[in-house]
Coordinates of N, CA and C and ligand atoms in Angstrom, one line a residue:
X1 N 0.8 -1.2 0.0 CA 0.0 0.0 0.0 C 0.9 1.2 0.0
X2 N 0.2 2.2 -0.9 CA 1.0 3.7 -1.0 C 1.4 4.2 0.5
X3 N 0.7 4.1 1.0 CA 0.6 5.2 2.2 C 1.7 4.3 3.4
X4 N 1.8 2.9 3.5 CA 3.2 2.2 4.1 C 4.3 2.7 3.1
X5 N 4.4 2.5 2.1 CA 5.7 3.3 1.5 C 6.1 5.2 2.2
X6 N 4.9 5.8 2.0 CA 5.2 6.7 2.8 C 5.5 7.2 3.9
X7 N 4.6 6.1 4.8 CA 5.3 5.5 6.1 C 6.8 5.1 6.3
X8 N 7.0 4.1 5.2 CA 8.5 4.1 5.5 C 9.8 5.2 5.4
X9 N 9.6 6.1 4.0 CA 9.7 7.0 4.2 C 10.6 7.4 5.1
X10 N 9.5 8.5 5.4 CA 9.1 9.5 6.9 C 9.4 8.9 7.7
X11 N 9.8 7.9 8.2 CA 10.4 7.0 9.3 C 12.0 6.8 9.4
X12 N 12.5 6.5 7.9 CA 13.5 6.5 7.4 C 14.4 7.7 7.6
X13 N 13.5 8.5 7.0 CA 14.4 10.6 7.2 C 14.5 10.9 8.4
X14 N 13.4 10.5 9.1 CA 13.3 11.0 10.4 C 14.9 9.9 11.1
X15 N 14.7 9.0 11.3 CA 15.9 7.9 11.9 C 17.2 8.5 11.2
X16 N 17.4 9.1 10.3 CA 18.5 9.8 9.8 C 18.8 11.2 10.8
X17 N 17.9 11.8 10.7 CA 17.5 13.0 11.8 C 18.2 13.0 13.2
X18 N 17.5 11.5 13.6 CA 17.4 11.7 14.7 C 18.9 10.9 15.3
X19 N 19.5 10.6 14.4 CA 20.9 9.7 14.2 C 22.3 10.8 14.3
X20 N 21.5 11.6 13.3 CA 22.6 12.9 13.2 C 22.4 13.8 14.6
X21 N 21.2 14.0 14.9 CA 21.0 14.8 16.4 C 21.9 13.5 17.7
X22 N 21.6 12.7 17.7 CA 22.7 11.8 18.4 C 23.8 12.2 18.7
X23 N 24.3 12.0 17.2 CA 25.9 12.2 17.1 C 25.9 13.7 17.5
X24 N 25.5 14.5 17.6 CA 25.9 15.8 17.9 C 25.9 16.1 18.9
X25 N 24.7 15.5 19.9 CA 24.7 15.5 21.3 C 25.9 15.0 22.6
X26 N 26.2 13.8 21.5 CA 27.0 13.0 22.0 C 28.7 13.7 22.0
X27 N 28.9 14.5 21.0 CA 29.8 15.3 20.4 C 29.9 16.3 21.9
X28 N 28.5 16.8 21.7 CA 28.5 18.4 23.0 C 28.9 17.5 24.4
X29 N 28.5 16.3 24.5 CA 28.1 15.8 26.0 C 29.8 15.1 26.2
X30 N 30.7 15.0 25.2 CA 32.1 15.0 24.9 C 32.8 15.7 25.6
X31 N 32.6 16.7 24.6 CA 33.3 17.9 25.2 C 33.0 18.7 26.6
X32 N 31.6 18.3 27.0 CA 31.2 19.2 28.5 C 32.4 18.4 29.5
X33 N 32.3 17.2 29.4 CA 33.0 16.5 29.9 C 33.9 16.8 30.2
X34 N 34.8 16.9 29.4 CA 36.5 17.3 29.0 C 36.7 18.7 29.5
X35 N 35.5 19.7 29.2 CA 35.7 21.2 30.0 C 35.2 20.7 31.7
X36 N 34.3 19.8 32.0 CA 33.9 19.8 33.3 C 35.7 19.4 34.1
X37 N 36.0 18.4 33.4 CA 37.4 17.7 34.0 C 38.5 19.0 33.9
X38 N 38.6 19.6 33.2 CA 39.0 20.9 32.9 C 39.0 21.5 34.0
X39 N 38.1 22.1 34.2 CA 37.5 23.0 35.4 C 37.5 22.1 36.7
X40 N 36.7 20.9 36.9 CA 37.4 20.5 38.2 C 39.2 20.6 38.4
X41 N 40.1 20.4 37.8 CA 41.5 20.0 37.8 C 41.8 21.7 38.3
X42 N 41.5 22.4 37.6 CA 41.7 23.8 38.4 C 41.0 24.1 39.7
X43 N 39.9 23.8 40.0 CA 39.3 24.5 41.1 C 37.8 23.5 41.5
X44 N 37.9 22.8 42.1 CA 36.7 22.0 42.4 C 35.6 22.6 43.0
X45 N 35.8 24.3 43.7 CA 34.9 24.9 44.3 C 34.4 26.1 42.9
X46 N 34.8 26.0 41.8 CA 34.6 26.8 40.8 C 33.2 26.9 40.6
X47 N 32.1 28.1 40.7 CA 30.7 27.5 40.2 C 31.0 27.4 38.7
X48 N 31.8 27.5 38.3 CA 31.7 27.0 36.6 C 31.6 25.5 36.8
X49 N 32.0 24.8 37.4 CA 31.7 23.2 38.0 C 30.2 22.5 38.0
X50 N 29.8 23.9 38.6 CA 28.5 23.3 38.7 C 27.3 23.7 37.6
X51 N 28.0 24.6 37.0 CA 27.1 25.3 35.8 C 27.5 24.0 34.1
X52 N 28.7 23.6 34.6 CA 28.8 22.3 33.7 C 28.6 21.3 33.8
X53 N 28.0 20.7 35.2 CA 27.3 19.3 35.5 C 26.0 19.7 35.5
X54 N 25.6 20.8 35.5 CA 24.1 20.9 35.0 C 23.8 20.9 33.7
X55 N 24.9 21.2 33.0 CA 24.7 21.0 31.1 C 24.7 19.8 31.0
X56 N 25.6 19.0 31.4 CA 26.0 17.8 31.3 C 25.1 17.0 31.5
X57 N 24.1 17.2 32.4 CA 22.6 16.2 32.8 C 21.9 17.2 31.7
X58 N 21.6 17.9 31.3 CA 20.4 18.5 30.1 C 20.9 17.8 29.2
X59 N 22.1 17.4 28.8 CA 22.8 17.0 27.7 C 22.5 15.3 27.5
X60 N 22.5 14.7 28.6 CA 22.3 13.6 29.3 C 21.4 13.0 28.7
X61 N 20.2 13.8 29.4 CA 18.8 13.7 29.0 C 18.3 13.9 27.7
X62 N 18.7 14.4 26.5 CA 18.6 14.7 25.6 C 18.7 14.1 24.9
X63 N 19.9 13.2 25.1 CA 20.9 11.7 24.1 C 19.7 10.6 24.9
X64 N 19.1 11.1 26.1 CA 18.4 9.5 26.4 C 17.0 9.6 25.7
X65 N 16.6 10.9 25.4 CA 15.3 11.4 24.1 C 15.9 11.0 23.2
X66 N 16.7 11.5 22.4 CA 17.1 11.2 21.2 C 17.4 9.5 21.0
X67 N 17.7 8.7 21.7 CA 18.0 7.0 21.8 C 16.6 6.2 21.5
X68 N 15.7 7.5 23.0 CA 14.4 6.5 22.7 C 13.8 6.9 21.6
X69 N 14.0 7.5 21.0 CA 12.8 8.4 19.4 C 14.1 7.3 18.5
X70 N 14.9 7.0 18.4 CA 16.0 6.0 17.1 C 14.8 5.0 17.7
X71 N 15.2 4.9 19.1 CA 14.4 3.1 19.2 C 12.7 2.9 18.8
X72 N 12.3 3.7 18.8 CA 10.8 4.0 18.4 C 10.9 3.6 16.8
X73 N 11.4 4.7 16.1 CA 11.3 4.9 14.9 C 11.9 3.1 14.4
X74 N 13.3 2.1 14.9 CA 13.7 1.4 14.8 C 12.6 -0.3 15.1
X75 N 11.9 0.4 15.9 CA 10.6 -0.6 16.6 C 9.0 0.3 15.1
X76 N 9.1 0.9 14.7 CA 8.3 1.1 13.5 C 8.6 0.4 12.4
X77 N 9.7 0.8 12.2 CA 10.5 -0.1 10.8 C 10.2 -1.3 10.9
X78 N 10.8 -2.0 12.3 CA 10.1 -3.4 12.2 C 8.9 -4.0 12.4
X79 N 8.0 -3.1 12.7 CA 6.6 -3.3 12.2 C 5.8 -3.3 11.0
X80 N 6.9 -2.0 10.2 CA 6.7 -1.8 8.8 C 6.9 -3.4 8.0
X81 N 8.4 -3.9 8.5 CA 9.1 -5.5 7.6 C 7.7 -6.1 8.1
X82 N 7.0 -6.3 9.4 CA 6.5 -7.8 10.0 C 4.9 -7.9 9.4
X83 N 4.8 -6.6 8.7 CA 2.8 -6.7 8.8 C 2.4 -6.0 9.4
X84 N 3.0 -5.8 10.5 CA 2.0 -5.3 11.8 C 1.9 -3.4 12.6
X85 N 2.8 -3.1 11.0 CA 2.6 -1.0 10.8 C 1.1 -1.2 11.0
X86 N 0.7 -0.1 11.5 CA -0.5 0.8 11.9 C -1.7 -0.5 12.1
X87 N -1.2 -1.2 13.5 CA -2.3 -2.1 13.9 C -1.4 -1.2 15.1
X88 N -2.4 -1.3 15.9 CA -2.6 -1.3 17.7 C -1.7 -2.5 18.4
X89 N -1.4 -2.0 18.9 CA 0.0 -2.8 19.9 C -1.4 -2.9 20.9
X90 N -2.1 -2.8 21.5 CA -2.7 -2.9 22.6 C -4.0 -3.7 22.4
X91 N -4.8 -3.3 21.5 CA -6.5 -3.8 21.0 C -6.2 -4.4 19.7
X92 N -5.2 -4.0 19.1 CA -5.5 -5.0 17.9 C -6.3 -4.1 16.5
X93 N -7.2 -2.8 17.0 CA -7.4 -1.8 16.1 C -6.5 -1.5 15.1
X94 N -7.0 -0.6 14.0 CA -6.2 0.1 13.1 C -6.2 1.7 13.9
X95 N -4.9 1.6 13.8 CA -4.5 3.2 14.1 C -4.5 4.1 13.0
X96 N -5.3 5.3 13.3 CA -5.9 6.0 11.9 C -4.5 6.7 11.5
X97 N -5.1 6.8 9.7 CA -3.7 7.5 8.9 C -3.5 8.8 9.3
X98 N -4.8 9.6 10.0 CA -4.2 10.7 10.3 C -3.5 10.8 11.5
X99 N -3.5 9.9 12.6 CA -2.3 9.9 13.7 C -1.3 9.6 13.1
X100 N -1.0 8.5 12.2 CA 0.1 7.7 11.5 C 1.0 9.0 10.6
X101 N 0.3 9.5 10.2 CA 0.7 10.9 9.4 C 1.5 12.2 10.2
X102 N 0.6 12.2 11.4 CA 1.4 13.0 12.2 C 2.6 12.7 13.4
X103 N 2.1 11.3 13.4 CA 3.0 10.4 14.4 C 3.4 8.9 13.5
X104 N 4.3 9.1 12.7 CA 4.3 7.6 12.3 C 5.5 6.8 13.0
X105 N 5.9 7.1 13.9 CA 6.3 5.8 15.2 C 4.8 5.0 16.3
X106 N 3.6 5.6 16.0 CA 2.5 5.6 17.0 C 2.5 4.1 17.2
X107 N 2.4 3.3 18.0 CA 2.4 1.5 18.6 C 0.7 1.5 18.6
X108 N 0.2 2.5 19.1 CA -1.0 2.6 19.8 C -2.2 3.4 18.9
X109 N -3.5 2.8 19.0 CA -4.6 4.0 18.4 C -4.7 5.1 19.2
X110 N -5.2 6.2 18.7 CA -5.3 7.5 19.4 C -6.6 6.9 20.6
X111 N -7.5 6.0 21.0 CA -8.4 5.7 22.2 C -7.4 5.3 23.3
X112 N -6.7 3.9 23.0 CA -5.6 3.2 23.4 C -4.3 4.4 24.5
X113 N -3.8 5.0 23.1 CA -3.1 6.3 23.6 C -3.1 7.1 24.5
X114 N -4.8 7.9 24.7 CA -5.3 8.6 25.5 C -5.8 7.9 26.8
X115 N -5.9 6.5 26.6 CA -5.9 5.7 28.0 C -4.7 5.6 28.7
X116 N -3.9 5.5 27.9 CA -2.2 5.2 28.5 C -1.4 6.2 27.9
X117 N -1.1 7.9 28.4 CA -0.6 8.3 28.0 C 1.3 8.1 27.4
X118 N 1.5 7.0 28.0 CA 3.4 7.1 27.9 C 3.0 6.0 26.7
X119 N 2.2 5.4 26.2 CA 2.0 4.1 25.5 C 2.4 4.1 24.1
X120 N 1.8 5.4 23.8 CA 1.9 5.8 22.0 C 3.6 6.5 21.8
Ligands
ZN201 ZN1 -5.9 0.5 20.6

């Protein structure tokens, strides 16, 4: 069907996306590092210390967004290979093309979803 090809797609650019946002994070979350060890080795009471282990956790958290959106998009694709793109992980429904359109990682129908917010 047309509309799984475009699914794949938009799944595909986006996993590229979100591959390159990785690597970039992981680049910044590199180097905070290297400046945080930087700055401890000079001065362990430095608030620059602590203004860079608070980047360092935003940065953190960002790479563990950006991991779970690969692993989504990576758990779509293999839904796309198995058959089982835009069926319900939960009830077994079809999850409509307009959620699929706006969310094409969605596991879940938009009723399913709105029951279990973390689900979709
Ligand atoms: Zn459902």
């Amino acid at each position: 069907m047309a509309h799984l090809e475009d699914a794949r797609a938009a799944l595909l650019a986006e996993g590229r996306q979100a591959r390159e946002r990785l690597a970039g994070l992981e680049r910044d979350f590199a180097s905070s590092v290297a400046a945080a060890d930087a700055a401890n080795a000079d001065d362990e009471h430095d608030p620059e210390g602590a203004t860079l282990a608070f980047e360092r956790q935003h940065v953190a958290a960002l790479i563990d967004a950006a991991r779970d959106r690969l692993r989504q998009i990576q758990e779509a694709l293999t839904r796309l290979d198995l058959g089982s793109y835009g069926r319900c992980s939960r009830c077994g429904g079809t999850i409509g093309a307009e959620r699929l359109a706006v969310r094409p990682t969605a596991s879940t129908c938009i009723g399913c979803a709105a029951g279990q917010p973390r689900a979709g």
